CSV table of C-alpha atoms in Angstrom, one decimal:
chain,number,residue,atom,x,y,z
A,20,UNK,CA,51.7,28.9,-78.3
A,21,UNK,CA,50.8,27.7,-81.8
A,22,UNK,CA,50.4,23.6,-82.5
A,23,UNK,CA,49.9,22.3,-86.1
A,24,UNK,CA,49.0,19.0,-86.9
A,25,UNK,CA,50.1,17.1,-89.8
A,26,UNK,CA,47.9,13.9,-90.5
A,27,UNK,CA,45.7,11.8,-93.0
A,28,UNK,CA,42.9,11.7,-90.9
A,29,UNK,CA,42.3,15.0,-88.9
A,30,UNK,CA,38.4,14.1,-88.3
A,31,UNK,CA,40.2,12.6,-85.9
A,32,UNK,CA,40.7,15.3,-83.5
A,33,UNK,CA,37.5,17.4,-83.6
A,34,UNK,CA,36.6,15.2,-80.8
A,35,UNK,CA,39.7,16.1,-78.6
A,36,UNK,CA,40.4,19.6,-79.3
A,37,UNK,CA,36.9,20.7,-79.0
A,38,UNK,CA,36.5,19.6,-75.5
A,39,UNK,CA,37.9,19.6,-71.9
A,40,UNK,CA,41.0,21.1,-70.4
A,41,UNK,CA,42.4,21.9,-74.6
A,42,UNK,CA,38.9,23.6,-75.8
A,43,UNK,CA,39.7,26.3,-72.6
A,44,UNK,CA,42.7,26.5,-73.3
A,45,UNK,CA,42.0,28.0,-77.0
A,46,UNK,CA,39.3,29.9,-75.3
A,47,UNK,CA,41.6,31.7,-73.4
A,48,UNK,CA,43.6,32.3,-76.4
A,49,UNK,CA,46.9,30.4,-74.1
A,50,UNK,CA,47.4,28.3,-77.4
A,51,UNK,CA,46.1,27.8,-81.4
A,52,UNK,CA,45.3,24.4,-82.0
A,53,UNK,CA,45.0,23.3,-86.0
A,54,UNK,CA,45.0,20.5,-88.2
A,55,UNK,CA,45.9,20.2,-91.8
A,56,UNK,CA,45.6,17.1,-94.2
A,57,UNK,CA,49.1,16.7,-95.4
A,58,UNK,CA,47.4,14.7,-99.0
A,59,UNK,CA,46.9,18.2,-100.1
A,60,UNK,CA,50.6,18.6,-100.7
A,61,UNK,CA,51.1,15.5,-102.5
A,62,UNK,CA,51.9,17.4,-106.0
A,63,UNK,CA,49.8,14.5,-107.9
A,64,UNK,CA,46.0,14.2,-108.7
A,65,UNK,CA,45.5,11.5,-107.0
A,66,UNK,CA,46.6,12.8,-103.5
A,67,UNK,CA,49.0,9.9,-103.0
A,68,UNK,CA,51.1,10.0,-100.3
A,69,UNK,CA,53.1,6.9,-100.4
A,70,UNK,CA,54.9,4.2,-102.3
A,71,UNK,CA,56.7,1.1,-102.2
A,72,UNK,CA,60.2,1.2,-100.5
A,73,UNK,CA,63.0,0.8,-102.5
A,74,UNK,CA,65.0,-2.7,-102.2
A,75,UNK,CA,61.5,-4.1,-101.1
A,76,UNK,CA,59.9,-5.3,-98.3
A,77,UNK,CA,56.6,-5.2,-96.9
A,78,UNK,CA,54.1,-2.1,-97.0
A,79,UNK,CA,54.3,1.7,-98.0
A,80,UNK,CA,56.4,4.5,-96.8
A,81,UNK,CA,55.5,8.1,-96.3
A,82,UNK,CA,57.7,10.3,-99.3
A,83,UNK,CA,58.9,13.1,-98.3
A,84,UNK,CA,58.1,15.6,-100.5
A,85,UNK,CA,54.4,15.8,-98.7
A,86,UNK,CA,55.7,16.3,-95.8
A,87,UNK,CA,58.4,18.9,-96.7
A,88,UNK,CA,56.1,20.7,-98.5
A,89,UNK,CA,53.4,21.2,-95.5
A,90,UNK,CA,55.7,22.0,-93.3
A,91,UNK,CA,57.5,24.6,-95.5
A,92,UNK,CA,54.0,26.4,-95.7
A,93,UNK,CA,53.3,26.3,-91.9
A,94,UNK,CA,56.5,27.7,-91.1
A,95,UNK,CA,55.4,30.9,-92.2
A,96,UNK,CA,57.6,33.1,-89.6
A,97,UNK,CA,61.1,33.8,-88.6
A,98,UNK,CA,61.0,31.7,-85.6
A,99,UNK,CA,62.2,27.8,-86.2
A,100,UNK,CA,59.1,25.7,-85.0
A,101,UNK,CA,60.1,22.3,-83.3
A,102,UNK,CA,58.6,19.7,-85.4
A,103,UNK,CA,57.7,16.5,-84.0
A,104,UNK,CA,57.9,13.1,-85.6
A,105,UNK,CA,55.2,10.3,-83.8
A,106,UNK,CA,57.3,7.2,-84.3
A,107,UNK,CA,58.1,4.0,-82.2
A,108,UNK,CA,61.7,4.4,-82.6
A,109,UNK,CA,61.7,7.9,-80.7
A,110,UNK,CA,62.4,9.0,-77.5
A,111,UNK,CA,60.3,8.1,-74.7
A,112,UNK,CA,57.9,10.9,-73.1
A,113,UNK,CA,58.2,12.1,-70.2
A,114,UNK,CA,56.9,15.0,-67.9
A,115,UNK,CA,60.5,16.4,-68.3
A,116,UNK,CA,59.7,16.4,-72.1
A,117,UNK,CA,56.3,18.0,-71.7
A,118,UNK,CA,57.8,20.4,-69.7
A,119,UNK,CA,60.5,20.9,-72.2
A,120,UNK,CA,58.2,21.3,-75.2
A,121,UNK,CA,55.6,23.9,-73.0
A,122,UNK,CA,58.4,26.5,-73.0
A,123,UNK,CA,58.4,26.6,-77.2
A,124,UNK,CA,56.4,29.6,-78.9
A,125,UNK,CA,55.4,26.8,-81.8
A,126,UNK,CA,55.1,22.9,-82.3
A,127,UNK,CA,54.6,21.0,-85.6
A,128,UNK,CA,53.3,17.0,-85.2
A,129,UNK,CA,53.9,14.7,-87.7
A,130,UNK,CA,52.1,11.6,-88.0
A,131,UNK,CA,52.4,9.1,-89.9
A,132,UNK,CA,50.6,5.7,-90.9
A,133,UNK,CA,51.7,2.6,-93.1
A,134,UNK,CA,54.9,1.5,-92.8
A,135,UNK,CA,56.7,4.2,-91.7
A,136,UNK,CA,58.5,7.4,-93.4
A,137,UNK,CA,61.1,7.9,-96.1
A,138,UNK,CA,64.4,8.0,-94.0
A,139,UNK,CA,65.3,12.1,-95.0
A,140,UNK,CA,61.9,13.1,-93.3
A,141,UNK,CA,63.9,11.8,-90.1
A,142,UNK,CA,67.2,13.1,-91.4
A,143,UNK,CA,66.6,16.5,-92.7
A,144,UNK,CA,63.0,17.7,-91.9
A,145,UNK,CA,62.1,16.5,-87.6
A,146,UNK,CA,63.7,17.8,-84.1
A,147,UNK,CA,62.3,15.2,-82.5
A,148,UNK,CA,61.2,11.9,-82.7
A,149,UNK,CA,58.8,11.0,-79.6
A,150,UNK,CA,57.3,7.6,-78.6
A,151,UNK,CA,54.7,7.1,-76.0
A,152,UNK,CA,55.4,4.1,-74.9
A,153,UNK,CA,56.9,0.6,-76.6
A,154,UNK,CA,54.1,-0.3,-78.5
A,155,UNK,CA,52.9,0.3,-82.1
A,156,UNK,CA,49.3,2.5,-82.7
A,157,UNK,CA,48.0,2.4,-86.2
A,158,UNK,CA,48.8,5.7,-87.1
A,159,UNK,CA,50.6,8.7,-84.7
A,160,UNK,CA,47.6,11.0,-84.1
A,161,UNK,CA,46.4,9.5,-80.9
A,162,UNK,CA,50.5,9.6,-79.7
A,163,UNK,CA,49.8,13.2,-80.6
A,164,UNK,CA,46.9,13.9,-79.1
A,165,UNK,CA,48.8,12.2,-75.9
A,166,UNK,CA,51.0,14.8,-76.0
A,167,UNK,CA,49.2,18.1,-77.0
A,168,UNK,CA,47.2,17.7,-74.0
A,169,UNK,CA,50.5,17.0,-71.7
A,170,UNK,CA,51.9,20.1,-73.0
A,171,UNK,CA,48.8,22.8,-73.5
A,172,UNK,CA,47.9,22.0,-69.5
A,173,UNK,CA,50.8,23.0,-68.5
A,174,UNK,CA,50.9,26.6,-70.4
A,175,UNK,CA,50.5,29.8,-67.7
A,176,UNK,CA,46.7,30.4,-67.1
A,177,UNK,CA,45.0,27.2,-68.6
A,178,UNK,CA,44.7,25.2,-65.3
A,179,UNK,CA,42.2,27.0,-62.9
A,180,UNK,CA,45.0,25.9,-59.7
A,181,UNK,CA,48.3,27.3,-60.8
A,182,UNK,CA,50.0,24.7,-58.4
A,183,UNK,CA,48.3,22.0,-59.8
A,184,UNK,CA,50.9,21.1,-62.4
A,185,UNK,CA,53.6,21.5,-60.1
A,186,UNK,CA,52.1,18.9,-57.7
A,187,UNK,CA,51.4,16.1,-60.9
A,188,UNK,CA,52.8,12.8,-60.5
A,189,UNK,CA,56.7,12.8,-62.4
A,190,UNK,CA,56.5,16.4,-62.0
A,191,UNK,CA,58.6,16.2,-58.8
A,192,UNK,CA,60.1,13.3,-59.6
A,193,UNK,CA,58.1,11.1,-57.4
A,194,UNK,CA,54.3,9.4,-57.9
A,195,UNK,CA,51.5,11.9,-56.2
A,196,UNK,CA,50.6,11.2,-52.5
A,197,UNK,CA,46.9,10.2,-52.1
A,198,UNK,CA,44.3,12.4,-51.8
A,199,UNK,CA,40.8,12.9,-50.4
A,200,UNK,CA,37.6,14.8,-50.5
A,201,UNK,CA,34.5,15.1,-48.5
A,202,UNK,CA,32.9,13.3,-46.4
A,203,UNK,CA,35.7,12.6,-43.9
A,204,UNK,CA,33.9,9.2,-43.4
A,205,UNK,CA,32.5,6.8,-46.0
A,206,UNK,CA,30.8,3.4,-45.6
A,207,UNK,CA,33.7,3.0,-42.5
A,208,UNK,CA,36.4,4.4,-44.8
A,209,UNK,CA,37.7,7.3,-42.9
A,210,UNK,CA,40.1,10.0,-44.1
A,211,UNK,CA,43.8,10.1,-42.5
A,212,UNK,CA,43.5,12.3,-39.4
A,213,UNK,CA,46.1,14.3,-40.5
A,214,UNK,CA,44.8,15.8,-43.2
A,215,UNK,CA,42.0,16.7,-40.6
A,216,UNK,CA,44.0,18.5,-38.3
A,217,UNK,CA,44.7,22.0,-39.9
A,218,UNK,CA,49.2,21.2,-39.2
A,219,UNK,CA,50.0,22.1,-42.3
A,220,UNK,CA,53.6,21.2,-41.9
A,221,UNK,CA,52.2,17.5,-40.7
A,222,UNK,CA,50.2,17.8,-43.5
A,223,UNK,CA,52.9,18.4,-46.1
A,224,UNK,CA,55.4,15.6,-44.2
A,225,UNK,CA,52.7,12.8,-44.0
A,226,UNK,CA,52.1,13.9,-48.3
A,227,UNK,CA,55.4,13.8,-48.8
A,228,UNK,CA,55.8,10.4,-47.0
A,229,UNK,CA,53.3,8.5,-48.6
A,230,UNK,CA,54.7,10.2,-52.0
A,231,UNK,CA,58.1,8.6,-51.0
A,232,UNK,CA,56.0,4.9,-50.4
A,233,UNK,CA,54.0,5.4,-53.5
A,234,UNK,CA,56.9,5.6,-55.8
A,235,UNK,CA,59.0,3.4,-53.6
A,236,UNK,CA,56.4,0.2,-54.0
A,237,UNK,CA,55.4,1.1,-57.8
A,238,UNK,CA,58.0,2.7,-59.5
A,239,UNK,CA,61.2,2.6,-57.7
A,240,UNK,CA,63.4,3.0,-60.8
A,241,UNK,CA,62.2,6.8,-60.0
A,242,UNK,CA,64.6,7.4,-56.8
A,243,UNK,CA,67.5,6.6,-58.4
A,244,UNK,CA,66.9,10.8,-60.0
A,245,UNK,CA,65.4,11.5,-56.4
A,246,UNK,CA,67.5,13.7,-54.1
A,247,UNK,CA,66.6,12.0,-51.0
A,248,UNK,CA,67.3,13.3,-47.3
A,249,UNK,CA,68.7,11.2,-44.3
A,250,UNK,CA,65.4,10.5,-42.6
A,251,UNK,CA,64.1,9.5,-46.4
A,252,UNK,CA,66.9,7.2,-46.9
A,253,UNK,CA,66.6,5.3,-43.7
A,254,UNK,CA,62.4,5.1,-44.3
A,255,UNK,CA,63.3,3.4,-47.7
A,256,UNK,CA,65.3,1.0,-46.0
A,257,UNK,CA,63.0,0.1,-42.9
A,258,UNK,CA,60.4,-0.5,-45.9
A,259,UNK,CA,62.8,-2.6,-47.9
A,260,UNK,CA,63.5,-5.1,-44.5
A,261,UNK,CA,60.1,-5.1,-43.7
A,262,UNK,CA,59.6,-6.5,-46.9
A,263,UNK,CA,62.4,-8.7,-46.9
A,264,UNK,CA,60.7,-10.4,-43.2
């Protein structure tokens, strides 16, 4: 996979790029990572890449013909990139997004600072429009570093545990079940037994329980998209008039 990056500040991801799960990942050549400073397409000598909106109003807008521009030059082969606006009017990620996007042979971020962007970049230029959350950053590139990272680790071959992805909370729907690690027995805090026990069908009904509970008591909006089975169902609602007592 190739990802570009399109920002005013790309010092900023040296940090991010260059280290952890995203530095293996270019390591083992599973994605191309770059950054370009989207000024150097501004057609003027003074690099600007903004101006007043028209009908007034407070602050500066991107224009668009920077952003056209860099875009035009990175899409350099036959294959229509997805490009990706970073904007807090877009749609809201999600692991089914991440998941969505990992499957693409190239990604273009845009993102953007001041005001916001000339309306045509959103018109005529984007595929997407992604928000992480409803809340406003100063510019897009940590939104986009939020999601590089979502996507890359879930690329074939750039986590060591190919199951590991497939087990993340959201990625079946539900919040992970808790997990342990040695020593069985800490300071009095002792490790469910039946993780002890070597029952791997316990094993995988008591995880799948408390994976259940997990989402049940913190995010419950998630079962209405949960296929749940009889004996699911009626654990829900034993939880629900316990509560309820």
């Amino acid at each position: 996979m190739n990802i570009h990056v399109l920002s005013l500040f790309p010092e900023m991801f040296n940090g991010v790029f260059g280290s952890s799960i995203l530095k293996k990942a270019q390591e083992k050549q599973a994605v191309s990572l770059s950054v370009t400073d989207f000024r150097a397409y501004s057609g003027n000598k003074h690099h600007q890449v903004d101006d007043y909106p028209y009908g007034g109003g407070a602050g500066m807008l991107l224009k668009a013909e920077p952003l056209f521009r860099a875009v035009e030059a990175l899409t350099t082969t036959s294959t229509k990139p997805r490009i990706i606006l970073m904007c807090p009017q877009g749609e809201r990620f999600t692991q089914a997004k991440a998941e969505e996007l990992a499957q693409e042979e190239e990604l273009i971020f845009l993102c953007g600072h001041y005001e916001g962007y000339d309306e045509r970049v959103r018109e005529h230029l984007v595929t997407d429009e992604i928000s992480i959350g409803d809340f406003v950053l100063t510019g897009g590139e940590l939104g986009a570093m939020t999601v590089i990272d979502s996507v890359v680790r879930l690329l074939p071959g750039v986590l060591g545990n190919g199951e590991s992805p497939v087990q993340d909370s959201f990625s079946t729907g539900l919040l992970e079940h808790p997990q342990y690690t040695r020593p069985a027995e800490f300071r009095g805090m002792k490790v469910p037994s039946v993780l002890l026990s070597g029952n791997h069908a316990h094993i995988d009904q008591w995880r799948r329980q408390q994976s259940l509970y997990r989402t049940w008591s913190r995010r419950p909006e998630l079962l209405l998209n949960t296929e749940l089975t009889p004996t699911e169902q009626k654990l829900i609602a034993q939880w629900e008039k316990e509560t309820n007592i």
